Coordinates of C-alpha atoms in Angstrom, one line a residue:
M1 CA 222.1 84.6 1.1
D2 CA 222.1 88.2 2.8
R3 CA 221.5 89.5 6.6
Y4 CA 220.1 93.2 6.9
Q5 CA 220.2 94.2 10.6
A6 CA 218.9 97.5 11.1
D7 CA 217.7 99.8 14.0
L8 CA 214.2 99.7 13.5
L9 CA 212.6 97.8 10.6
I10 CA 209.0 98.2 8.8
T11 CA 207.7 95.3 7.5
M12 CA 204.0 96.5 6.8
S13 CA 202.8 92.9 7.2
E14 CA 199.6 92.6 8.9
G15 CA 199.3 93.4 13.0
R16 CA 202.4 94.0 13.2
T17 CA 204.2 97.2 14.7
P18 CA 207.7 98.6 14.0
I19 CA 210.7 96.2 15.1
P20 CA 213.6 97.8 16.8
G21 CA 217.0 95.7 15.9
G22 CA 214.8 93.9 13.3
V23 CA 216.8 91.6 11.0
V24 CA 216.2 90.4 7.4
D25 CA 217.7 87.7 5.5
V26 CA 217.1 87.6 1.5
E27 CA 218.0 85.1 -1.2
G28 CA 217.3 85.0 -4.9
G29 CA 216.5 87.8 -4.5
R30 CA 213.2 87.2 -1.7
V31 CA 212.6 87.7 2.0
V32 CA 213.1 84.2 3.3
W33 CA 212.7 85.8 7.3
A34 CA 212.2 88.8 8.8
G35 CA 211.8 89.6 12.7
A36 CA 213.4 91.0 15.6
A37 CA 217.2 90.3 16.2
S38 CA 216.7 88.2 19.2
E39 CA 214.1 85.5 17.6
A40 CA 216.3 85.5 14.0
P41 CA 217.8 81.9 12.8
D42 CA 221.6 81.3 12.7
R43 CA 222.7 81.9 9.9
D44 CA 226.5 80.9 10.6
G45 CA 228.9 82.2 7.5
T46 CA 226.3 84.8 6.5
P47 CA 227.3 88.3 5.1
V48 CA 225.4 90.9 7.3
H49 CA 224.3 94.6 6.6
R50 CA 224.1 97.0 9.3
I51 CA 221.7 99.5 8.3
D52 CA 221.3 102.8 10.1
G53 CA 217.3 104.1 10.8
I54 CA 214.8 102.6 8.9
L55 CA 214.2 99.6 7.2
M56 CA 211.1 99.6 5.2
P57 CA 209.2 98.2 2.1
G58 CA 210.0 99.7 -1.1
F59 CA 207.1 102.3 -2.2
V60 CA 204.8 101.5 -5.0
N61 CA 203.6 103.8 -7.4
L62 CA 200.2 102.6 -8.1
H63 CA 199.6 105.1 -11.4
A64 CA 202.2 107.1 -13.2
H65 CA 203.3 108.1 -17.2
T66 CA 206.8 108.5 -15.6
P67 CA 208.0 109.3 -19.6
M68 CA 206.3 112.4 -19.0
I69 CA 209.1 113.8 -17.9
L70 CA 209.9 115.0 -21.4
L71 CA 207.3 117.2 -21.0
R72 CA 207.1 118.3 -17.0
G73 CA 205.9 121.7 -16.8
A74 CA 204.2 121.9 -19.6
G75 CA 200.3 122.8 -19.5
E76 CA 200.2 125.1 -16.4
G77 CA 196.8 125.9 -15.5
L78 CA 194.9 124.2 -17.6
P79 CA 191.9 121.2 -16.8
V80 CA 192.7 117.7 -17.7
D81 CA 190.8 117.5 -20.6
R82 CA 192.2 121.3 -22.6
W83 CA 195.8 120.0 -21.3
L84 CA 195.2 117.1 -22.7
H85 CA 194.0 117.5 -25.8
E86 CA 196.3 121.3 -26.4
V87 CA 199.1 120.8 -25.1
M88 CA 200.1 116.8 -24.2
W89 CA 198.1 114.8 -26.9
P90 CA 200.1 116.8 -29.7
R91 CA 203.3 116.4 -28.0
E92 CA 203.1 112.5 -27.8
G93 CA 201.6 112.8 -31.4
R94 CA 205.6 113.2 -32.2
L95 CA 207.1 110.7 -30.0
T96 CA 209.5 108.0 -30.6
P97 CA 210.0 104.5 -29.3
D98 CA 213.6 106.0 -28.4
D99 CA 211.8 109.4 -26.4
V100 CA 209.9 107.2 -24.3
R101 CA 213.2 105.0 -23.4
V102 CA 214.9 107.3 -22.5
G103 CA 212.7 109.2 -20.9
M104 CA 211.2 106.6 -18.4
L105 CA 215.2 105.4 -17.6
M106 CA 215.4 109.3 -16.4
G107 CA 212.1 109.0 -14.6
A108 CA 212.9 105.6 -13.1
A109 CA 216.3 106.9 -11.3
E110 CA 214.3 110.1 -10.4
L111 CA 211.4 106.8 -9.1
L112 CA 214.2 105.1 -7.2
S113 CA 216.4 108.1 -5.6
N114 CA 213.0 108.3 -3.7
G115 CA 212.3 105.1 -2.4
I116 CA 209.9 103.7 -5.2
T117 CA 210.8 100.3 -6.5
T118 CA 207.7 99.4 -7.9
S119 CA 205.7 101.6 -10.7
S120 CA 202.9 101.0 -12.4
E121 CA 203.3 102.8 -15.8
M122 CA 200.6 103.8 -18.6
Y123 CA 202.5 105.3 -21.3
F124 CA 203.1 105.1 -25.2
F125 CA 205.5 102.4 -26.4
G126 CA 205.1 100.2 -24.1
D127 CA 208.3 98.1 -24.8
S128 CA 210.2 101.1 -24.4
V129 CA 208.4 101.9 -21.3
A130 CA 209.6 98.8 -20.2
R131 CA 213.4 98.5 -21.2
G132 CA 213.9 101.6 -19.4
A133 CA 212.6 100.8 -16.8
A134 CA 214.2 97.5 -16.5
E135 CA 217.8 99.3 -17.8
A136 CA 217.2 101.2 -14.0
G137 CA 216.2 98.2 -12.0
L138 CA 213.1 99.3 -11.4
R139 CA 210.5 96.6 -10.7
C140 CA 207.6 98.1 -13.5
V141 CA 203.7 96.9 -14.4
V142 CA 203.3 98.6 -17.9
A143 CA 200.8 99.1 -19.3
A144 CA 200.7 101.0 -23.0
P145 CA 197.4 103.4 -23.2
V146 CA 195.0 102.0 -25.7
I147 CA 193.4 105.7 -27.1
E148 CA 191.6 106.6 -30.2
D149 CA 192.4 110.1 -31.2
A150 CA 193.5 111.8 -33.9
Q151 CA 195.9 113.6 -33.0
L152 CA 197.8 110.2 -31.9
G153 CA 196.9 108.2 -35.5
R154 CA 200.3 107.3 -35.6
M155 CA 200.2 104.9 -32.9
G156 CA 198.0 102.8 -34.9
T157 CA 194.7 101.4 -34.8
W158 CA 193.3 99.9 -31.2
Q159 CA 193.4 96.3 -32.5
E160 CA 196.7 97.5 -33.5
Q161 CA 197.8 98.7 -30.3
L162 CA 196.3 95.8 -28.1
E163 CA 198.0 93.2 -30.6
E164 CA 201.1 95.5 -29.7
M165 CA 200.8 94.8 -26.0
V166 CA 199.9 91.2 -26.2
A167 CA 203.5 91.0 -28.1
T168 CA 205.3 93.1 -25.3
R169 CA 203.8 90.5 -22.6
D170 CA 205.5 87.8 -24.4
R171 CA 208.5 89.6 -25.0
W172 CA 209.0 90.3 -21.0
A173 CA 207.6 87.2 -20.0
S174 CA 210.4 85.7 -18.6
S175 CA 211.2 89.1 -16.4
E176 CA 211.8 89.4 -12.6
L177 CA 211.3 93.2 -13.3
I178 CA 208.1 93.1 -15.8
E179 CA 205.2 92.6 -15.8
V180 CA 202.9 93.7 -18.8
G181 CA 198.8 94.6 -18.7
L182 CA 196.4 96.9 -20.8
G183 CA 195.8 100.6 -20.6
P184 CA 192.3 101.8 -22.0
H185 CA 193.1 105.3 -22.0
A186 CA 189.4 106.1 -20.3
A187 CA 185.9 104.5 -20.6
W188 CA 184.7 107.9 -22.8
S189 CA 187.9 107.9 -24.9
V190 CA 187.7 104.6 -26.5
S191 CA 184.9 102.1 -28.4
K192 CA 182.9 100.1 -27.3
E193 CA 184.2 97.0 -29.7
C194 CA 188.0 98.2 -28.0
L195 CA 187.1 98.0 -24.7
E196 CA 185.2 94.6 -25.3
M197 CA 188.5 93.4 -26.3
V198 CA 190.8 94.3 -23.8
A199 CA 188.1 92.7 -21.4
R200 CA 188.2 89.1 -23.6
L201 CA 192.5 89.5 -23.5
A202 CA 192.9 90.7 -19.7
R203 CA 190.7 87.5 -18.7
E204 CA 192.1 85.5 -21.7
H205 CA 196.1 86.4 -20.6
D206 CA 195.5 87.7 -16.9
M207 CA 197.0 90.5 -17.5
L208 CA 196.1 94.1 -15.5
V209 CA 193.5 96.6 -17.1
H210 CA 194.5 100.3 -15.7
I211 CA 191.8 102.9 -17.0
H212 CA 191.4 106.4 -16.2
V213 CA 188.0 106.6 -14.6
A214 CA 185.9 110.1 -13.4
E215 CA 188.7 111.6 -12.7
Q216 CA 186.9 115.2 -14.4
E217 CA 182.6 115.6 -13.1
W218 CA 182.4 116.1 -17.1
E219 CA 183.1 112.2 -17.5
D220 CA 179.7 111.1 -16.4
K221 CA 177.7 112.1 -18.9
A222 CA 180.1 111.2 -22.3
V223 CA 180.5 107.7 -20.5
R224 CA 176.4 107.3 -20.3
E225 CA 176.2 108.7 -23.7
L226 CA 178.2 106.4 -26.0
S227 CA 177.0 103.6 -23.4
G228 CA 173.2 104.2 -23.6
G229 CA 172.9 105.5 -20.3
L230 CA 175.6 104.1 -17.9
S231 CA 178.2 105.2 -15.5
A232 CA 182.0 104.3 -16.0
P233 CA 181.9 101.2 -13.4
A234 CA 178.2 100.0 -14.6
Y235 CA 179.6 100.0 -18.3
L236 CA 182.7 98.5 -17.7
E237 CA 180.9 96.1 -15.5
S238 CA 178.0 95.0 -18.4
L239 CA 181.2 94.5 -21.1
G240 CA 182.9 91.7 -18.2
M241 CA 185.9 94.0 -17.4
L242 CA 185.6 94.0 -14.2
E243 CA 186.1 89.9 -14.3
A244 CA 189.7 91.4 -14.9
R245 CA 192.5 92.2 -12.4
V246 CA 191.4 95.9 -12.9
L247 CA 193.1 99.0 -11.4
A248 CA 191.2 102.1 -11.8
A249 CA 193.3 105.8 -11.9
H250 CA 191.7 108.8 -9.9
C251 CA 187.8 107.8 -8.9
V252 CA 187.6 111.8 -8.1
W253 CA 183.8 111.4 -9.3
L254 CA 182.4 107.8 -8.2
S255 CA 178.8 107.8 -6.9
D256 CA 177.9 105.4 -4.0
E257 CA 176.5 102.8 -6.7
D258 CA 180.0 102.8 -8.7
M259 CA 182.0 102.5 -5.3
E260 CA 179.2 99.4 -4.4
I261 CA 180.1 98.1 -8.0
F262 CA 183.9 98.7 -7.8
G263 CA 184.1 97.0 -4.3
R264 CA 182.1 93.8 -5.5
H265 CA 184.8 92.9 -7.8
G266 CA 187.3 93.8 -6.1
V267 CA 188.5 97.0 -8.3
G268 CA 191.8 98.3 -7.2
A269 CA 192.1 102.3 -7.2
A270 CA 195.3 104.8 -7.4
H271 CA 194.0 108.1 -5.3
C272 CA 196.2 110.8 -7.1
P273 CA 195.5 113.9 -3.8
C274 CA 198.6 116.3 -5.8
S275 CA 197.5 115.6 -9.4
N276 CA 193.7 115.8 -9.0
T277 CA 194.2 119.5 -6.5
K278 CA 196.4 120.6 -9.4
H279 CA 193.9 120.1 -12.4
G280 CA 191.5 121.1 -10.5
S281 CA 189.8 117.5 -11.0
G282 CA 188.3 117.4 -7.7
L283 CA 188.0 115.7 -4.1
A284 CA 188.0 111.6 -4.1
R285 CA 186.2 110.2 -1.1
V286 CA 188.6 107.5 -0.2
D287 CA 187.0 106.9 3.0
A288 CA 183.6 105.9 0.6
M289 CA 185.9 103.8 -1.7
I290 CA 187.0 101.6 1.3
R291 CA 184.1 101.3 2.7
A292 CA 183.1 99.5 0.0
G293 CA 185.5 97.3 -0.3
I294 CA 187.6 99.3 -3.0
K295 CA 191.2 98.0 -2.6
V296 CA 192.7 101.9 -2.9
G297 CA 196.1 103.1 -2.7
I298 CA 198.0 106.9 -3.5
A299 CA 199.7 107.1 -6.3
T300 CA 201.7 110.5 -8.1
D301 CA 200.2 110.6 -11.4
G302 CA 202.7 111.3 -14.2
P303 CA 205.5 114.4 -14.1
A304 CA 203.9 116.4 -16.4
S305 CA 200.6 116.1 -14.3
H306 CA 202.1 117.5 -11.2
H307 CA 205.6 118.0 -11.7
R308 CA 206.6 115.6 -8.8
L309 CA 207.9 111.9 -8.4
D310 CA 207.2 111.7 -4.6
L311 CA 205.0 109.4 -2.9
F312 CA 206.1 111.5 0.7
E313 CA 204.6 114.3 -0.8
E314 CA 201.4 112.6 -2.0
M315 CA 200.8 110.4 1.4
R316 CA 200.9 113.9 3.6
T317 CA 198.3 115.6 1.2
A318 CA 196.5 112.3 0.7
I319 CA 195.5 113.0 4.6
R320 CA 195.2 116.6 5.4
L321 CA 192.9 116.3 2.3
A322 CA 191.2 113.6 3.6
R323 CA 190.7 115.4 7.4
L324 CA 189.4 118.4 5.6
D325 CA 186.9 117.1 4.2
R326 CA 185.8 115.5 7.3
G327 CA 186.9 117.6 9.8
D328 CA 189.1 115.5 11.1
A329 CA 191.7 115.7 13.0
A330 CA 192.5 112.0 13.6
F331 CA 191.0 110.8 10.6
M332 CA 193.2 108.5 8.0
P333 CA 196.2 107.9 10.6
P334 CA 199.8 107.9 8.9
H335 CA 200.2 104.2 9.0
D336 CA 196.9 104.4 6.7
A337 CA 198.8 106.0 3.9
L338 CA 202.0 104.3 4.7
H339 CA 200.2 101.4 3.8
M340 CA 198.4 102.6 0.4
T341 CA 201.6 103.4 -0.5
T342 CA 203.0 100.1 0.5
A343 CA 201.3 96.7 1.1
G344 CA 197.7 98.3 0.2
A345 CA 199.3 100.0 -2.8
A346 CA 200.2 96.4 -3.6
D347 CA 196.9 94.3 -3.1
A348 CA 195.4 96.8 -5.4
I349 CA 197.1 95.0 -8.9
G350 CA 197.1 92.1 -7.7
R351 CA 200.8 91.9 -6.1
S352 CA 200.9 90.3 -2.9
D353 CA 204.6 89.7 -3.5
L354 CA 205.4 93.7 -2.7
G355 CA 204.6 96.3 -0.5
R356 CA 205.6 94.3 2.9
I357 CA 208.8 92.7 4.3
E358 CA 207.4 89.0 4.9
P359 CA 209.1 85.3 3.7
G360 CA 208.1 85.5 0.2
C361 CA 208.4 88.8 -1.2
R362 CA 210.4 90.1 -2.8
A363 CA 213.0 91.8 -1.3
D364 CA 212.0 95.7 -2.5
M365 CA 213.6 97.8 0.3
V366 CA 214.0 101.1 0.6
Q367 CA 216.6 102.4 4.3
L368 CA 216.4 106.0 5.5
S369 CA 219.0 107.7 6.8
P370 CA 218.5 108.2 10.6
S371 CA 220.6 112.0 9.9
E372 CA 217.3 113.2 8.0
S373 CA 216.8 116.6 10.0
A374 CA 213.5 116.4 9.6
L375 CA 213.2 113.3 11.5
H376 CA 214.5 114.5 14.5
P377 CA 214.4 114.8 17.6
V378 CA 213.2 111.5 18.8
V379 CA 212.0 111.5 22.2
P380 CA 211.4 107.5 22.6
E381 CA 208.9 107.7 25.3
E382 CA 206.2 109.0 23.0
D383 CA 207.5 108.3 19.1
D384 CA 205.4 106.8 16.5
P385 CA 208.1 106.1 13.7
V386 CA 205.5 105.7 11.2
S387 CA 203.7 109.1 11.8
R388 CA 207.5 110.4 12.4
L389 CA 208.1 109.1 8.6
V390 CA 204.9 109.9 7.2
W391 CA 205.1 113.3 8.4
S392 CA 208.7 114.2 8.1
G393 CA 210.1 112.2 5.9
S394 CA 211.3 113.2 2.1
P395 CA 213.4 111.8 -0.8
R396 CA 216.6 113.4 1.2
A397 CA 216.0 110.5 3.3
V398 CA 216.4 107.7 0.9
R399 CA 219.9 106.7 1.7
S400 CA 220.0 103.2 -0.3
V401 CA 217.8 101.1 -2.3
W402 CA 217.1 97.3 -3.2
V403 CA 214.7 95.8 -6.3
G404 CA 214.9 92.5 -5.5
G405 CA 217.6 92.0 -3.5
E406 CA 220.0 93.9 -5.4
Q407 CA 221.0 97.8 -4.6
V408 CA 220.3 100.1 -6.7
V409 CA 220.7 103.8 -4.5
S410 CA 223.7 104.0 -2.3
E411 CA 224.1 107.0 -0.2
G412 CA 221.3 108.4 -2.2
R413 CA 223.0 108.0 -5.9
V414 CA 221.5 106.0 -8.3
L415 CA 223.7 103.5 -8.9
T416 CA 222.4 101.9 -12.7
V417 CA 222.1 104.9 -14.6
D418 CA 224.8 107.8 -15.5
V419 CA 222.1 110.9 -14.4
D420 CA 223.7 113.5 -14.9
E421 CA 224.1 112.5 -18.7
V422 CA 220.8 111.0 -19.4
R423 CA 219.5 114.4 -18.0
A424 CA 221.0 116.6 -21.1
E425 CA 219.6 113.8 -23.4
V426 CA 215.7 114.2 -21.9
T427 CA 216.1 118.1 -22.3
E428 CA 217.5 117.7 -26.1
R429 CA 214.9 116.1 -26.6
A430 CA 212.2 118.0 -24.4
R431 CA 212.7 120.9 -26.5
R432 CA 212.5 119.1 -29.5
L433 CA 209.0 118.0 -28.8
A434 CA 207.5 121.7 -27.3
E435 CA 208.6 123.2 -30.8

């Protein structure tokens, strides 16, 4: 067992405020106790780690394509449909499994150094995604996209892609870090037969379905033409997919009826404010989704979509857009935004063991440095540490990171990856793909 004693502990447990002089006890990769030092149980002989600054749960990144770090910056200025067909898919059609492993390894180091301890990934060659994440010590929910497009024919038929994901699930079944799901790209980009098979496999094997929904306005018409007049949520419901755990990415153009369907089935939604604004996709109605009962979390999307894997920036963007849309300077308080990158994001993928520091949860924790200038000054009588963290925090403040109780970042340096070496390899592979 190890004990961590922090200047300030933010647990994200429901109803619990930040705890000055907080203590966390960790054993076997999980939290066994958390609370005020004055209430901590006696642990004679237990090593005590002094944590200056803030100790909080690791971020949960709800929707990402992290190996797209190999394509970072490509296709600037294009809307999503042209960006995919003209730039992304032609290059991705040349990817090798080892390209994906190396891209994921580099991206995992970036995620960890930014305080992200879990990432829900959708990318080709799912086993390679899992290997890159595990090598870095990143917790990862892996769903390789199932897609039908001539430019991506070398990925195999949709049947072969699904068979490989089930086999990948079996290979990683004993892993503490990797969970494997299914990733049909979108209701408009795969056949009804494929979606029906995804729904059946997800229900039979309790696999998360990770799918893009209503990212762009034109998608609704495309789905209705394929489905006989149904919107994407109604179409997925008719196929039985919503009886499984489902994570819907973007959800920009959902109607009230669509939200009611998703809310009734407990669907999770990944809100990607920076990616949506970069591509001009639209403004997701986050408040309406939450009122409908949808479990909403905040996500980065891929580093080719938005360049950065930074949930601090995403939180601030989400708040600003929501307040601008509502014309209300008090709407979406900082605590709500932090919830949507920790406990709320974990709930959206059915992982109540993540995003919180409380007994039974995975010991995925982040230390924020007390010396980061943007977090100062502090006036104790009027300080709200969560507001300060959300509005002023950045990856620069991340000092240490633990995943399952194992330290993977120390003094801002990733311990599990030779970043300089991997960066050089990523650069070489990215240039090849761009040719």
